C-alpha cells in the first residue's frame, strides 16, 4: 500500500487519538474521559485482553531483589514479583505520539493493524503544547494534578534502574513505564492524581476544534509524517 501525504501544519509533538467517530467527536467537543490504571490491569486479568489491558499497570516488576520489613528488620526475597503501588486509582488518558527524534515517520504494518483496531477515526492534535496546557488547566479546575509524558518501554527480563530513579521524582511515574511488547503503541500519557476511588473521570477541557483535525484512521495510518 502506498503512503499518502497529508498536509497538516502541526506545532510540537503530533499527538493522535484513535477511537470510534462518536468518541472522537465527544473528545473534540471537550469531553475527556479517563479510566484508572487499575481498570486496565483488571481488564487483562478478567478478560485476557492484553492489547488495551495490561496486568503490570501501577505495579512495580522485580525480577530479583529484597524488601526489608521496617517493623522487624526481616529481609524478604523477591523473584519474578509484581509489587503493588499506591497509584492504582490514578487516572490515565493515552494517545499515540510521534516524537521529535522520529524525523520522517511512517507507521509500521503492526501499528497500522493495531491502531485501526482501536477505532476507525483519528483525532490529530495540531498544537500539542496548547492541548497539554488546556488539559492541565481543566484538571486543576476539577481538583486534580495532571502530568504528561512519553511512555518508556522496558525489557521485563532485566531489572530497570532508570525506572526506580524516575519514581523518586513522583510515584505517578510508574504509569510511564510499560513492557516492550507495547512499544508499537508509542504512547504519550496524561496521568491525573490523586485517585479518588472512582473508576473514571470526565474532564471538561473545552472545545478543541481550533487545535485539532479529524480524519479517517486509515488515511492517517498510511501517511508519512515529515519533520521540518
mmCIF file of C-alpha atoms in Angstrom, residues 10-134:
data_model
loop_
_atom_site.group_PDB
_atom_site.id
_atom_site.type_symbol
_atom_site.label_atom_id
_atom_site.label_comp_id
_atom_site.label_asym_id
_atom_site.label_seq_id
_atom_site.Cartn_x
_atom_site.Cartn_y
_atom_site.Cartn_z
ATOM 1 C CA UNK A 10 1.430 20.683 13.427
ATOM 2 C CA UNK A 11 3.132 22.584 16.244
ATOM 3 C CA UNK A 12 5.097 20.435 18.664
ATOM 4 C CA UNK A 13 4.762 16.672 19.010
ATOM 5 C CA UNK A 14 1.970 15.215 16.863
ATOM 6 C CA UNK A 15 -0.493 13.506 19.221
ATOM 7 C CA UNK A 16 -3.181 11.233 17.793
ATOM 8 C CA UNK A 17 -6.186 9.516 19.350
ATOM 9 C CA UNK A 18 -7.672 6.525 17.532
ATOM 10 C CA UNK A 19 -11.260 5.728 18.531
ATOM 11 C CA UNK A 20 -14.796 5.469 17.209
ATOM 12 C CA UNK A 21 -16.222 8.509 15.415
ATOM 13 C CA UNK A 22 -18.669 9.076 18.288
ATOM 14 C CA UNK A 23 -15.957 9.153 20.945
ATOM 15 C CA UNK A 24 -13.664 11.314 18.845
ATOM 16 C CA UNK A 25 -16.440 13.861 18.339
ATOM 17 C CA UNK A 26 -17.114 13.894 22.082
ATOM 18 C CA UNK A 27 -13.428 14.482 22.815
ATOM 19 C CA UNK A 28 -13.228 17.245 20.224
ATOM 20 C CA UNK A 29 -16.177 18.957 21.907
ATOM 21 C CA UNK A 30 -14.170 18.960 25.115
ATOM 22 C CA UNK A 31 -15.166 15.808 26.986
ATOM 23 C CA UNK A 32 -12.039 13.956 28.121
ATOM 24 C CA UNK A 33 -12.824 10.549 29.638
ATOM 25 C CA UNK A 34 -10.135 8.763 31.644
ATOM 26 C CA UNK A 35 -10.153 5.390 33.415
ATOM 27 C CA UNK A 36 -7.945 4.262 36.296
ATOM 28 C CA UNK A 37 -4.713 2.310 35.970
ATOM 29 C CA UNK A 38 -6.430 -0.415 37.989
ATOM 30 C CA UNK A 39 -9.109 -0.718 35.311
ATOM 31 C CA UNK A 40 -6.545 -1.591 32.638
ATOM 32 C CA UNK A 41 -4.790 -4.030 34.941
ATOM 33 C CA UNK A 42 -8.031 -5.830 35.741
ATOM 34 C CA UNK A 43 -9.086 -5.795 32.091
ATOM 35 C CA UNK A 44 -6.270 -8.160 31.172
ATOM 36 C CA UNK A 45 -6.753 -10.219 34.322
ATOM 37 C CA UNK A 46 -10.508 -10.640 33.815
ATOM 38 C CA UNK A 47 -10.757 -10.875 30.013
ATOM 39 C CA UNK A 48 -7.286 -11.780 28.752
ATOM 40 C CA UNK A 49 -7.227 -8.566 26.676
ATOM 41 C CA UNK A 50 -3.541 -7.622 26.680
ATOM 42 C CA UNK A 51 -3.806 -5.014 23.924
ATOM 43 C CA UNK A 52 -5.790 -2.408 25.846
ATOM 44 C CA UNK A 53 -5.397 -4.142 29.201
ATOM 45 C CA UNK A 54 -2.049 -4.605 30.976
ATOM 46 C CA UNK A 55 -1.633 -6.550 34.218
ATOM 47 C CA UNK A 56 1.541 -4.558 35.008
ATOM 48 C CA UNK A 57 -0.239 -1.172 35.281
ATOM 49 C CA UNK A 58 0.621 0.596 38.578
ATOM 50 C CA UNK A 59 2.725 -2.421 39.578
ATOM 51 C CA UNK A 60 6.498 -2.472 40.131
ATOM 52 C CA UNK A 61 8.021 -5.512 38.429
ATOM 53 C CA UNK A 62 11.022 -7.040 40.208
ATOM 54 C CA UNK A 63 12.970 -9.904 38.661
ATOM 55 C CA UNK A 64 15.162 -10.465 41.685
ATOM 56 C CA UNK A 65 15.617 -8.407 44.817
ATOM 57 C CA UNK A 66 14.921 -7.983 48.513
ATOM 58 C CA UNK A 67 12.499 -5.978 50.593
ATOM 59 C CA UNK A 68 13.047 -5.059 54.219
ATOM 60 C CA UNK A 69 10.179 -5.067 56.719
ATOM 61 C CA UNK A 70 10.808 -1.937 58.840
ATOM 62 C CA UNK A 71 8.987 -3.250 61.934
ATOM 63 C CA UNK A 72 11.010 -6.458 62.193
ATOM 64 C CA UNK A 73 14.095 -5.819 60.083
ATOM 65 C CA UNK A 74 13.324 -9.038 58.211
ATOM 66 C CA UNK A 75 14.590 -9.264 54.613
ATOM 67 C CA UNK A 76 12.225 -10.960 52.175
ATOM 68 C CA UNK A 77 13.491 -12.260 48.845
ATOM 69 C CA UNK A 78 11.566 -11.210 45.735
ATOM 70 C CA UNK A 79 11.744 -13.109 42.452
ATOM 71 C CA UNK A 80 9.580 -12.512 39.374
ATOM 72 C CA UNK A 81 7.265 -10.414 41.509
ATOM 73 C CA UNK A 82 4.787 -7.621 40.869
ATOM 74 C CA UNK A 83 4.796 -5.203 43.804
ATOM 75 C CA UNK A 84 1.621 -3.079 44.186
ATOM 76 C CA UNK A 85 1.972 0.700 44.361
ATOM 77 C CA UNK A 86 -0.416 3.270 45.798
ATOM 78 C CA UNK A 87 -1.198 4.613 42.322
ATOM 79 C CA UNK A 88 -3.802 2.115 41.127
ATOM 80 C CA UNK A 89 -6.552 4.747 41.412
ATOM 81 C CA UNK A 90 -4.697 7.358 39.344
ATOM 82 C CA UNK A 91 -6.493 8.146 36.090
ATOM 83 C CA UNK A 92 -4.790 7.836 32.717
ATOM 84 C CA UNK A 93 -5.528 9.119 29.209
ATOM 85 C CA UNK A 94 -3.409 7.752 26.363
ATOM 86 C CA UNK A 95 -2.555 8.989 22.859
ATOM 87 C CA UNK A 96 -0.202 7.953 20.074
ATOM 88 C CA UNK A 97 2.836 10.248 19.937
ATOM 89 C CA UNK A 98 5.287 10.971 17.131
ATOM 90 C CA UNK A 99 8.295 12.337 18.975
ATOM 91 C CA UNK A 100 10.971 14.752 17.668
ATOM 92 C CA UNK A 101 13.621 12.029 17.341
ATOM 93 C CA UNK A 102 11.488 10.439 14.615
ATOM 94 C CA UNK A 103 12.368 12.870 11.814
ATOM 95 C CA UNK A 104 10.442 11.198 8.994
ATOM 96 C CA UNK A 105 7.929 8.784 10.423
ATOM 97 C CA UNK A 106 5.750 6.161 8.742
ATOM 98 C CA UNK A 107 3.506 3.730 10.598
ATOM 99 C CA UNK A 108 4.707 0.148 10.618
ATOM 100 C CA UNK A 109 2.489 -2.682 9.396
ATOM 101 C CA UNK A 110 1.936 -3.745 13.007
ATOM 102 C CA UNK A 111 0.949 -0.230 14.027
ATOM 103 C CA UNK A 112 -1.495 0.018 11.135
ATOM 104 C CA UNK A 113 -3.144 -3.212 12.208
ATOM 105 C CA UNK A 114 -3.240 -2.474 15.925
ATOM 106 C CA UNK A 115 -4.198 1.200 15.780
ATOM 107 C CA UNK A 116 -7.029 0.507 13.350
ATOM 108 C CA UNK A 117 -8.449 -1.966 15.857
ATOM 109 C CA UNK A 118 -8.736 0.894 18.374
ATOM 110 C CA UNK A 119 -11.109 2.861 16.153
ATOM 111 C CA UNK A 120 -11.893 3.985 12.615
ATOM 112 C CA UNK A 121 -11.484 7.700 13.356
ATOM 113 C CA UNK A 122 -8.385 9.688 14.316
ATOM 114 C CA UNK A 123 -8.123 12.983 16.150
ATOM 115 C CA UNK A 124 -4.851 14.740 15.304
ATOM 116 C CA UNK A 125 -3.751 17.444 17.736
ATOM 117 C CA UNK A 126 -2.318 20.371 15.778
ATOM 118 C CA UNK A 127 -0.782 22.216 18.742
ATOM 119 C CA UNK A 128 0.361 19.793 21.428
ATOM 120 C CA UNK A 129 1.650 22.434 23.852
ATOM 121 C CA UNK A 130 -1.697 24.230 23.853
ATOM 122 C CA UNK A 131 -3.585 20.946 24.169
ATOM 123 C CA UNK A 132 -1.487 19.908 27.173
ATOM 124 C CA UNK A 133 -1.993 23.348 28.721
ATOM 125 C CA UNK A 134 -5.775 23.090 28.377
#
